[in-house]
Short mmCIF file of C-alpha atoms and ligand atoms in Angstrom, two decimals:
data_model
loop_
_atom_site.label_atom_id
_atom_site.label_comp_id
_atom_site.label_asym_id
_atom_site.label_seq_id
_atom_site.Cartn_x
_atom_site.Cartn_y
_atom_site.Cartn_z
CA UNK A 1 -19.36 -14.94 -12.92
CA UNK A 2 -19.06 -18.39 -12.14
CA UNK A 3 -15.91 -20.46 -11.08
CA UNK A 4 -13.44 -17.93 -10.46
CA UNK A 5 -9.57 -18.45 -8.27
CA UNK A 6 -10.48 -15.73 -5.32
CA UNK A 7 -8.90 -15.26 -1.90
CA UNK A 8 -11.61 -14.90 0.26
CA UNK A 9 -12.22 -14.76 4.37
CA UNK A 10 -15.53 -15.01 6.42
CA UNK A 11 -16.31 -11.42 7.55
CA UNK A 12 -15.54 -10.31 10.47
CA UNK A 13 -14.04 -13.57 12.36
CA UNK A 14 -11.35 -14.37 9.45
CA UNK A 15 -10.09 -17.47 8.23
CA UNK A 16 -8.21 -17.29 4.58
CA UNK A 17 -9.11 -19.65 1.57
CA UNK A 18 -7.72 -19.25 -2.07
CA UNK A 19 -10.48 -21.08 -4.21
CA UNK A 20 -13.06 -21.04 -6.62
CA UNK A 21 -16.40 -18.52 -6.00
CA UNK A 22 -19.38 -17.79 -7.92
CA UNK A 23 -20.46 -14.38 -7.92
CA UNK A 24 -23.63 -12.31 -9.41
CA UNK A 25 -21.33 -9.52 -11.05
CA UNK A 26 -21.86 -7.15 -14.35
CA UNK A 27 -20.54 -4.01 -15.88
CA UNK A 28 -18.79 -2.75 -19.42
CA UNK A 29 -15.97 -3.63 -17.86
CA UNK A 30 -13.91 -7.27 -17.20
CA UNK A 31 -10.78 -6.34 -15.23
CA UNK A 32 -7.48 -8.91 -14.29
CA UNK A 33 -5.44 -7.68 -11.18
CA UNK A 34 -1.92 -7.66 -12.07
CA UNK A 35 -0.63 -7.67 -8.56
CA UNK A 36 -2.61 -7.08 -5.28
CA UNK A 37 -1.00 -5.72 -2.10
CA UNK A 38 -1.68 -7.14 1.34
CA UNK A 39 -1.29 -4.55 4.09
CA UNK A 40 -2.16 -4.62 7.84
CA UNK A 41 -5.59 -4.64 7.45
CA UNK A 42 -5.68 -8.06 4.83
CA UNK A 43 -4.08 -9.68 7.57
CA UNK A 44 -6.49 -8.09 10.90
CA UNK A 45 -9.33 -9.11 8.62
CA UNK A 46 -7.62 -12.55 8.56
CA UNK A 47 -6.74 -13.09 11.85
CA UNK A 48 -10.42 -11.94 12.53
CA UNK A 49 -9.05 -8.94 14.56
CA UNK A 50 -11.19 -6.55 12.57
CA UNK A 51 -14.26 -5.95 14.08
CA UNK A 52 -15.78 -3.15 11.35
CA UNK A 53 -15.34 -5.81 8.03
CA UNK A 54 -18.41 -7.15 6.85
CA UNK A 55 -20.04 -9.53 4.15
CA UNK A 56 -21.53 -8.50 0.93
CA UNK A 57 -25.29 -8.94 0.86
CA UNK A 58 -26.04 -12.28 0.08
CA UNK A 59 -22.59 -13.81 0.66
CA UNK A 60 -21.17 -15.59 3.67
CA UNK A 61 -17.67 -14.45 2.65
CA UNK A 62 -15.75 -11.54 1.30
CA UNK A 63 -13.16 -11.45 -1.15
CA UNK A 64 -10.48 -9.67 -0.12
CA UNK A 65 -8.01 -7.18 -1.10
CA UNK A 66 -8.18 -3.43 -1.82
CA UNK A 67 -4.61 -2.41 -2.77
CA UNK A 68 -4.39 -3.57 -7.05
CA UNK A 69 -3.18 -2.95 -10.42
CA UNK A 70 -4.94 -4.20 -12.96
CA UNK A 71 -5.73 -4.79 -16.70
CA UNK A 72 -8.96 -4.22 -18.80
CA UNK A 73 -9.44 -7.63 -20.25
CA UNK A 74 -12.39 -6.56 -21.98
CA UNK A 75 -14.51 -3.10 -22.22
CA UNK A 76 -17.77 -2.28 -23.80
CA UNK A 77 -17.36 0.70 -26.58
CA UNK A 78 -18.26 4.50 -25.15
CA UNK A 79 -16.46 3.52 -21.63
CA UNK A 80 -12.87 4.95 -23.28
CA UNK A 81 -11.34 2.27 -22.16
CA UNK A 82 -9.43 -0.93 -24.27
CA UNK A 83 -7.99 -4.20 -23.76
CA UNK A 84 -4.92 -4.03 -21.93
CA UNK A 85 -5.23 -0.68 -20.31
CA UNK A 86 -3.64 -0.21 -16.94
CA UNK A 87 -6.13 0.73 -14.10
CA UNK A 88 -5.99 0.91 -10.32
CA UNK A 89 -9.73 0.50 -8.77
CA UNK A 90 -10.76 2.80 -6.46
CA UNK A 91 -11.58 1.33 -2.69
CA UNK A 92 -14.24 3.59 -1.17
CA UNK A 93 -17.13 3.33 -3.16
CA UNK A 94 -20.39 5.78 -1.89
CA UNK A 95 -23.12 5.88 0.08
CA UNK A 96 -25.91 8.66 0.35
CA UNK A 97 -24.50 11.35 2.58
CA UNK A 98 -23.33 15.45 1.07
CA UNK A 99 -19.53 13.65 0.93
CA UNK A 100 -20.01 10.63 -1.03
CA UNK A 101 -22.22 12.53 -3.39
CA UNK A 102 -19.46 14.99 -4.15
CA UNK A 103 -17.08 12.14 -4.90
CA UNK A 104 -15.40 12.11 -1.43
CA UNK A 105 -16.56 9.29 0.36
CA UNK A 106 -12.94 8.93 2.01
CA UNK A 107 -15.19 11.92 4.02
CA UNK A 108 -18.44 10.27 4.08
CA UNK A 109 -20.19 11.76 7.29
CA UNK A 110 -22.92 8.42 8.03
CA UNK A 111 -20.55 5.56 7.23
CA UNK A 112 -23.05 4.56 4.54
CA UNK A 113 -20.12 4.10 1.90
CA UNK A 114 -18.31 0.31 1.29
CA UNK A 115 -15.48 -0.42 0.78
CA UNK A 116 -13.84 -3.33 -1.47
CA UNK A 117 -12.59 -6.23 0.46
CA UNK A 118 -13.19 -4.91 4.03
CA UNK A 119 -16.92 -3.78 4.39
CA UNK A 120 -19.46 -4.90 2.23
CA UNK A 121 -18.05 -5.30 -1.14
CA UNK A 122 -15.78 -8.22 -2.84
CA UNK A 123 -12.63 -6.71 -3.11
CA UNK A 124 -9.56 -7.70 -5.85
CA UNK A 125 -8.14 -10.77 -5.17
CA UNK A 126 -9.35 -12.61 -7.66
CA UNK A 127 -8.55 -13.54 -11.39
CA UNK A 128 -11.22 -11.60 -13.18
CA UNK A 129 -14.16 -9.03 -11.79
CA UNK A 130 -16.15 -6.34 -13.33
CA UNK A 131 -16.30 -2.42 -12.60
CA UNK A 132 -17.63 0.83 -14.24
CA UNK A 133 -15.19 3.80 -15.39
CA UNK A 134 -16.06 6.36 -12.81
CA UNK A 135 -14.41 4.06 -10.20
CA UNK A 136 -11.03 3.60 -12.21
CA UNK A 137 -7.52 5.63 -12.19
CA UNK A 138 -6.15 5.40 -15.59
CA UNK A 139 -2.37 4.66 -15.68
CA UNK A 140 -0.46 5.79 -18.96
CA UNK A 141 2.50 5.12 -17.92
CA UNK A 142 3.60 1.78 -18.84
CA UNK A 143 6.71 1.52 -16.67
CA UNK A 144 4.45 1.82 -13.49
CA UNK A 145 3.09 -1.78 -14.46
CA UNK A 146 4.67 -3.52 -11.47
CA UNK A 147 4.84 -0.60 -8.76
CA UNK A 148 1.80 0.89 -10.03
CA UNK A 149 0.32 -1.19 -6.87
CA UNK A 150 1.28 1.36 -4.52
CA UNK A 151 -1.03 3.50 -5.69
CA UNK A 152 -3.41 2.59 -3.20
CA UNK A 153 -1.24 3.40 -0.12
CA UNK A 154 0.16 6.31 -1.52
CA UNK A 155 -2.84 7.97 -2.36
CA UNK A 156 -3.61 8.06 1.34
CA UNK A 157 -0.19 10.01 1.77
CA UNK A 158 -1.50 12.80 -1.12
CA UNK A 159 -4.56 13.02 0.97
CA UNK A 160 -2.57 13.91 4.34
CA UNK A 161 -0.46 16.39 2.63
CA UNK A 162 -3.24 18.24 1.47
CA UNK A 163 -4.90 18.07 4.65
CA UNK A 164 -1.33 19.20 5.95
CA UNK A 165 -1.56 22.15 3.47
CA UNK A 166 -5.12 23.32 4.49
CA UNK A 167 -4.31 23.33 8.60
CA UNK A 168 -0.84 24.93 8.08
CA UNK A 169 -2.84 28.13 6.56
CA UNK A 170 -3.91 29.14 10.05
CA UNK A 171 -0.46 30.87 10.45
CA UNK A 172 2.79 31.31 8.46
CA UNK A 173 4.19 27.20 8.47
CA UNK A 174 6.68 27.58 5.76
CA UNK A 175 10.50 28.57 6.29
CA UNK A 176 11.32 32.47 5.43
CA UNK A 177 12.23 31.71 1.37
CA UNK A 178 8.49 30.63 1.53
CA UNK A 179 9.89 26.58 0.82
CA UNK A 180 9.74 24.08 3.88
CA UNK A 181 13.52 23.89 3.43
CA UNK A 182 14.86 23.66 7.13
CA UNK A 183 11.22 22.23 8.43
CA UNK A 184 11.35 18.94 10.51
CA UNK A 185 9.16 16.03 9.31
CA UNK A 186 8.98 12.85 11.73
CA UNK A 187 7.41 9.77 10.57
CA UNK A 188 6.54 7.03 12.95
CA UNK A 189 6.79 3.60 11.66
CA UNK A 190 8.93 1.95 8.64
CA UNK A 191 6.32 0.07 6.70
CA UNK A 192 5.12 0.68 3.19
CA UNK A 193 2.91 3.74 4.24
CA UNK A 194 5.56 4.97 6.49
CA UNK A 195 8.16 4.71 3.70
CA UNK A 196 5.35 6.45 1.29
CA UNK A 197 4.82 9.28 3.65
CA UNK A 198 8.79 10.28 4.17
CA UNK A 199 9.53 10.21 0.08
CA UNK A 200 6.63 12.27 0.49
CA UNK A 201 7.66 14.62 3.04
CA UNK A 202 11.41 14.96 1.27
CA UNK A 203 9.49 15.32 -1.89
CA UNK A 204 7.88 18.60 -0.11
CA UNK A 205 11.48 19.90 0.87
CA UNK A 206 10.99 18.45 5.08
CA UNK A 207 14.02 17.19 6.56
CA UNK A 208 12.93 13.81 7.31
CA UNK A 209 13.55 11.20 9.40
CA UNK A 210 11.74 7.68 9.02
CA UNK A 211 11.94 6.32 12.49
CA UNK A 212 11.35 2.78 14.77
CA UNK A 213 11.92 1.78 18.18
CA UNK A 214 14.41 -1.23 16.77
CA UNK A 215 17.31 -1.14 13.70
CA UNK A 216 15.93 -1.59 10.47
CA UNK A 217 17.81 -3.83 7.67
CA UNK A 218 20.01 -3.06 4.61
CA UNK A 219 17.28 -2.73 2.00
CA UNK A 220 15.09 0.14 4.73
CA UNK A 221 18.29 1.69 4.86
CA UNK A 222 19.15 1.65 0.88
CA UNK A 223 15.24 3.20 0.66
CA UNK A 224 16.01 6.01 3.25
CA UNK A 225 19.76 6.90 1.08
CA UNK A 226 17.94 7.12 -2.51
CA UNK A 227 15.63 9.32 -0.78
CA UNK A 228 17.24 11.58 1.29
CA UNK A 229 16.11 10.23 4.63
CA UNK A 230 17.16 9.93 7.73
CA UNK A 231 16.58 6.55 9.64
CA UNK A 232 16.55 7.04 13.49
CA UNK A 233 15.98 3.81 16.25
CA UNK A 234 14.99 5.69 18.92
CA UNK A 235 15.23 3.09 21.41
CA UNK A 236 19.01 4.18 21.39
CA UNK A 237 19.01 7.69 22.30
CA UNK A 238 17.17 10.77 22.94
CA UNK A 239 15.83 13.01 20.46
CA UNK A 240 16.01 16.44 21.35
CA UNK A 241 15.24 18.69 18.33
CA UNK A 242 11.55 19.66 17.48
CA UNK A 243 9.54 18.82 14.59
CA UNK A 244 7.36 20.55 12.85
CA UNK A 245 5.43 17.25 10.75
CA UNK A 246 4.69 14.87 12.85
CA UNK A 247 2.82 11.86 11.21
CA UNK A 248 2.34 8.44 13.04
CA UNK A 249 1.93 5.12 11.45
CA UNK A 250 2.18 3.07 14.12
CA UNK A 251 -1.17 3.53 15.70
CA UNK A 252 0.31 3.37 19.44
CA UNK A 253 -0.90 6.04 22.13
CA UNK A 254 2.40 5.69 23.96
CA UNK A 255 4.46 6.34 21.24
CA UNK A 256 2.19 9.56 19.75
CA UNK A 257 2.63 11.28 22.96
CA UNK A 258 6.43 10.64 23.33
CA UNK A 259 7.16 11.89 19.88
CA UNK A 260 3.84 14.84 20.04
CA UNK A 261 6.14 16.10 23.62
CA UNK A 262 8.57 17.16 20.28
CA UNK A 263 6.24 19.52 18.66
CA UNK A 264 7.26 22.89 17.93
CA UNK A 265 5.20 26.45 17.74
CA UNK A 266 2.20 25.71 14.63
CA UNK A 267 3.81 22.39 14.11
CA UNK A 268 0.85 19.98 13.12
CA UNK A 269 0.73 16.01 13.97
CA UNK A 270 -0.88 13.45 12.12
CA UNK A 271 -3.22 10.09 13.42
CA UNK A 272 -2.96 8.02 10.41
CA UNK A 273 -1.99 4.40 12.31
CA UNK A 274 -4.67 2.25 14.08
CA UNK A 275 -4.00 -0.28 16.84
CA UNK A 276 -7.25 -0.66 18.66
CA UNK A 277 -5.62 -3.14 20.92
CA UNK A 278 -2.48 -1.40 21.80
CA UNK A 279 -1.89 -0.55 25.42
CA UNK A 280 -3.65 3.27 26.59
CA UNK A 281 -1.43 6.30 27.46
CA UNK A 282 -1.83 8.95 29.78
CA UNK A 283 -2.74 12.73 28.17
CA UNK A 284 -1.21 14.86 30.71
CA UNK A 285 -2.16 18.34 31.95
CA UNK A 286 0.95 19.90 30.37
CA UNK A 287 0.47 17.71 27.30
CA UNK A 288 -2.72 20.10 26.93
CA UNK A 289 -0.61 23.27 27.70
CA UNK A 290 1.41 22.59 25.14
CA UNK A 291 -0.91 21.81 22.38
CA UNK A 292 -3.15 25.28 23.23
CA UNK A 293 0.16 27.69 23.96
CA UNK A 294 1.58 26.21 20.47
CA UNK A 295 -1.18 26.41 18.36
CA UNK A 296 -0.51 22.91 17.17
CA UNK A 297 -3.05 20.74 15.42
CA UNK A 298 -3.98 17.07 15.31
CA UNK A 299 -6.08 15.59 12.87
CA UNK A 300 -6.72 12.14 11.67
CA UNK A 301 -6.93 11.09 8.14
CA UNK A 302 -8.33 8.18 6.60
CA UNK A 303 -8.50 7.14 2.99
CA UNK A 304 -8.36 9.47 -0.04
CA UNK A 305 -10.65 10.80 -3.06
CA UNK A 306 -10.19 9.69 -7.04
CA UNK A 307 -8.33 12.91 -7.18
CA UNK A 308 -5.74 11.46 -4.78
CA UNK A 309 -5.07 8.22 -6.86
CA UNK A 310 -4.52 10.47 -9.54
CA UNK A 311 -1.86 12.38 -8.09
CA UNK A 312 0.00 9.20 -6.65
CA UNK A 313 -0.14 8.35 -9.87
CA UNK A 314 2.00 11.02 -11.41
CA UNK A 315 4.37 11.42 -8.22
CA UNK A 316 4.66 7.12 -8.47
CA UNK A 317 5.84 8.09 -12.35
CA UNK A 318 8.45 11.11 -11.02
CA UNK A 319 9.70 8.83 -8.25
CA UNK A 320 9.96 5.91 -10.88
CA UNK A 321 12.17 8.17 -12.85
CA UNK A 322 14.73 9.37 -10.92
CA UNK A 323 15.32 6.55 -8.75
CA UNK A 324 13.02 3.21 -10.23
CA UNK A 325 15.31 0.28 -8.04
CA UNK A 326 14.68 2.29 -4.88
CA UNK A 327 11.27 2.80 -5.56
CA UNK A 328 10.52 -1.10 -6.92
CA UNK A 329 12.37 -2.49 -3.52
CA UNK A 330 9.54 -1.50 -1.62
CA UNK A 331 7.76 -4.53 -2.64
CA UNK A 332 9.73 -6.85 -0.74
CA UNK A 333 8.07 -9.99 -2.44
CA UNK A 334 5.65 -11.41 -4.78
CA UNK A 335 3.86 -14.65 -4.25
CA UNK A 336 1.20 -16.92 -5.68
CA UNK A 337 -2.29 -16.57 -4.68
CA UNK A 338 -2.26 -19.82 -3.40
CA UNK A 339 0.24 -19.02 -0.42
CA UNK A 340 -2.49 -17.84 2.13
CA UNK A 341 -0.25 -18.25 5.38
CA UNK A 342 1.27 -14.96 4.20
CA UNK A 343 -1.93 -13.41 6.07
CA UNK A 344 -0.95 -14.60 9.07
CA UNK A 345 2.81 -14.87 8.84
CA UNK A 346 4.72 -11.82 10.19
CA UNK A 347 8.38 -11.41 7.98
CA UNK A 348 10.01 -8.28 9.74
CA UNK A 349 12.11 -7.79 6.69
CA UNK A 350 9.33 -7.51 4.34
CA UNK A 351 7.93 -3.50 3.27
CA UNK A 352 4.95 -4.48 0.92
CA UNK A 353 3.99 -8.48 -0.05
CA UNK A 354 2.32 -8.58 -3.44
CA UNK A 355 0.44 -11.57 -4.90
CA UNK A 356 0.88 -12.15 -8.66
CA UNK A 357 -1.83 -13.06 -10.44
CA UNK A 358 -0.65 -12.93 -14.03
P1 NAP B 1 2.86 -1.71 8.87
O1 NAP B 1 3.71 -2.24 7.79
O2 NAP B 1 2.33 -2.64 9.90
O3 NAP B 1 3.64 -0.50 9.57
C1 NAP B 1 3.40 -0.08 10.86
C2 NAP B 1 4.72 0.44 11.39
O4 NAP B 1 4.52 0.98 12.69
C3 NAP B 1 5.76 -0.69 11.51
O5 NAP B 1 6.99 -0.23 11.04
C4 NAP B 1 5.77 -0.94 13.01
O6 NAP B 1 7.02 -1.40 13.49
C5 NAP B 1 5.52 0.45 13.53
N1 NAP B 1 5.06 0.37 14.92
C6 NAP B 1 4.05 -0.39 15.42
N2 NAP B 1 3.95 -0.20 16.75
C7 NAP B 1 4.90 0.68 17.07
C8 NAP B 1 5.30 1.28 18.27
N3 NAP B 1 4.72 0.98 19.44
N4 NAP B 1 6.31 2.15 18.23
C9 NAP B 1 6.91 2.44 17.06
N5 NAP B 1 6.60 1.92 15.89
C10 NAP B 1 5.60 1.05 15.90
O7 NAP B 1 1.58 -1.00 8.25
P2 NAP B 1 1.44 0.00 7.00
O8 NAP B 1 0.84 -0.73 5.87
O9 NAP B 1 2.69 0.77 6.80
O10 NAP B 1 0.28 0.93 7.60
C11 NAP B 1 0.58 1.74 8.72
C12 NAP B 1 -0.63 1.92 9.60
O11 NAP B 1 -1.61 2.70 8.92
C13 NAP B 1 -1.39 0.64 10.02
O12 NAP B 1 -1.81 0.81 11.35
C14 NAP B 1 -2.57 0.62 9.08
O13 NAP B 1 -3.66 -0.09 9.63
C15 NAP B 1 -2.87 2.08 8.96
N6 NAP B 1 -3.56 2.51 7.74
C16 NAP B 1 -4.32 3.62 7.85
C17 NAP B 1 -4.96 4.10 6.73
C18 NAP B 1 -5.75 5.35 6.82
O14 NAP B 1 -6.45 5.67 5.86
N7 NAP B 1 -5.67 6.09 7.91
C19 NAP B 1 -4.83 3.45 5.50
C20 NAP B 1 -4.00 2.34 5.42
C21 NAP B 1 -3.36 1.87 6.55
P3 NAP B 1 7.52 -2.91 13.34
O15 NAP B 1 8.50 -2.83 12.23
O16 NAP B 1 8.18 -3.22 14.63
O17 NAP B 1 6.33 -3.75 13.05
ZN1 ZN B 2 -21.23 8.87 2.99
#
């Protein structure tokens, strides 16, 4: 593939440059990204904050971007694919270990898996590349053409709630009607995922409140109405009530053990945010009482299977629905691929930048 528009950055000490690349590249199928998101990590791979992102073999650079939508521009017969086909790429793509060979490198157990646009594969952001079936989620429906990029993100939200459903068998976790009706949900953090996981959480029947250590402006607070959530800045007032879902976007050890202090009998809490440069915070003896004479559990979660892209799919398409201008003004704007300062630019008013490609 020769001469192709790409945003790319020098793995891992940054730098952002929209121009053109040649790459070696093949398969049955060509594929145009419709959108591309840019989430936290686009911009700590940037800003050469990300210490873990690496090169392709071969290649001084990376192209970046993991979050897509795209079309099939063209596709060999036998792949069951056409021209014009919606698709969303898969990220994770596998190594060797028992994980990856099952199809779940989001568990891969050696770190021998890449991932496209952060560690060792060209990622999206570009105007054409090539990929095989087995990596692609088919969309059918049409009407998730634009918001069918948060796929990506939300995918990592199905993952957590099944992990959430596997940890919560170690005792009775639902309410008495055998629903989570009455349950508390917390969510830490009002970006895109945090958004992603409280529609999630209200989806499962939690009470949920989306929450921030500052106010949050009108279009957060139009997202938490049309979803049934409550929006709490907690740098106002104490919160006394205890939760039974506690999930944490924001990565900060401070804030995790303020809001895990909350945590009710079986509740379970969730690491899905990483700051590796945020400020440590003390684990206290009691802290441990707590967690033992509960039974509560922590895990972390990272990434998701094909199986998960799948199922954002169809809860993207429910969600899309019932309440599609809600849903849609989560993507906050959409810019040209040229406009590489929005790496490094910080707009507190903005849930999920896209870039347009076509
Ligand atoms: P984001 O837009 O940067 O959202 C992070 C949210 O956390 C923001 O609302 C931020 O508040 C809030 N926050 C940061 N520090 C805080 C603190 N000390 N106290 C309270 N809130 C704080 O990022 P995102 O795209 O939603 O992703 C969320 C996090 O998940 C990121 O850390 C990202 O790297 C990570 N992530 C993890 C996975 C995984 O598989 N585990 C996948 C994707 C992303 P402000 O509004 O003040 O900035
Ligand atoms: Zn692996």
């Amino acid at each position: 593939m020769t001469g192709v528009n790409a945003i790319t950055t020098k793995a891992p000490s940054g730098g952002v440059e929209y121009r053109k690349v040649d790459i070696e590249e093949s398969g049955p199928l060509e594929l145009s990204p419709i959108y591309t998101g840019i989430c936290g990590t686009d911009k700590g791979m940037a800003t050469g904050r990300l210490d873990f992102a690496y090169n392709p073999d071969g290649q001084d650079f990376i192209v970046m971007g993991h979050e897509s939508i795209c079309t099939v521009k063209s596709a060999d017969s036998g792949t069951g694919f056409h021209p014009g086909d919606l698709v969303v790429p898969v990220v994770r793509r596998p190594g060797g270990c028992i994980n990856c060979l099952a199809g779940r490198q989001d568990n891969c157990s050696d770190g021998d898996k890449h991932e496209a646009g952060i560690t060792g594969k060209n990622g999206f952001m570009r105007e054409t590349f090539y990929d095989v079936p087995e990596y692609l989620v088919r969309i059918k429906d049409s009407a998730l053409r634009e918001v069918g990029v948060l796929t990506e993100p939300l995918k990592n939200v199905v993952k957590v709630f099944e992990v959430v459903e596997t940890v919560s068998r170690r005792s009775i976790y639902t309410s008495r009607d055998s629903t989570y009706s009455g349950k508390k949900a917390y969510v830490v953090g009002t970006g895109a995922e945090g958004f992603l996981f409280a529609m999630m959480a209200s989806e499962y029947g939690f009470d949920t409140r989306i929450l921030n250590r500052h106010p949050v402006e009108e279009n957060r607070l139009k997202i938490c109405d049309a979803f049934g959530l409550t929006f709490t800045d907690y740098s106002t007032g104490s919160i006394d009530e205890s939760v039974d879902l506690l999930i944490d976007t924001s990565g900060d050890p401070g804030t995790f053990l303020n809001f895990m202090r909350k945590m009710n009998y079986n509740s379970i809490g969730i690491m899905f945010g990483t700051n590796g440069k945020a400020p440590a915070a003390e684990l206290t003896g009691s802290d441990i009482d707590r967690i033992v004479e509960r039974n509560i559990t922590l895990a972390g979660s990272v990434d998701a299977a094909k199986i998960h892209y799948e199922k954002a799919v169809s809860y993207l398409s429910r969600w899309n629905s019932v309440n599609a201008s809600a849903l849609a003004s989560l993507i906050t704007s959409k810019r040209d691929p040229s406009e590489t300062s929005l790496f490094t630019e910080r707009d507190p008013n903005s849930i999920k930048t896209v870039i347009k490609w076509t």
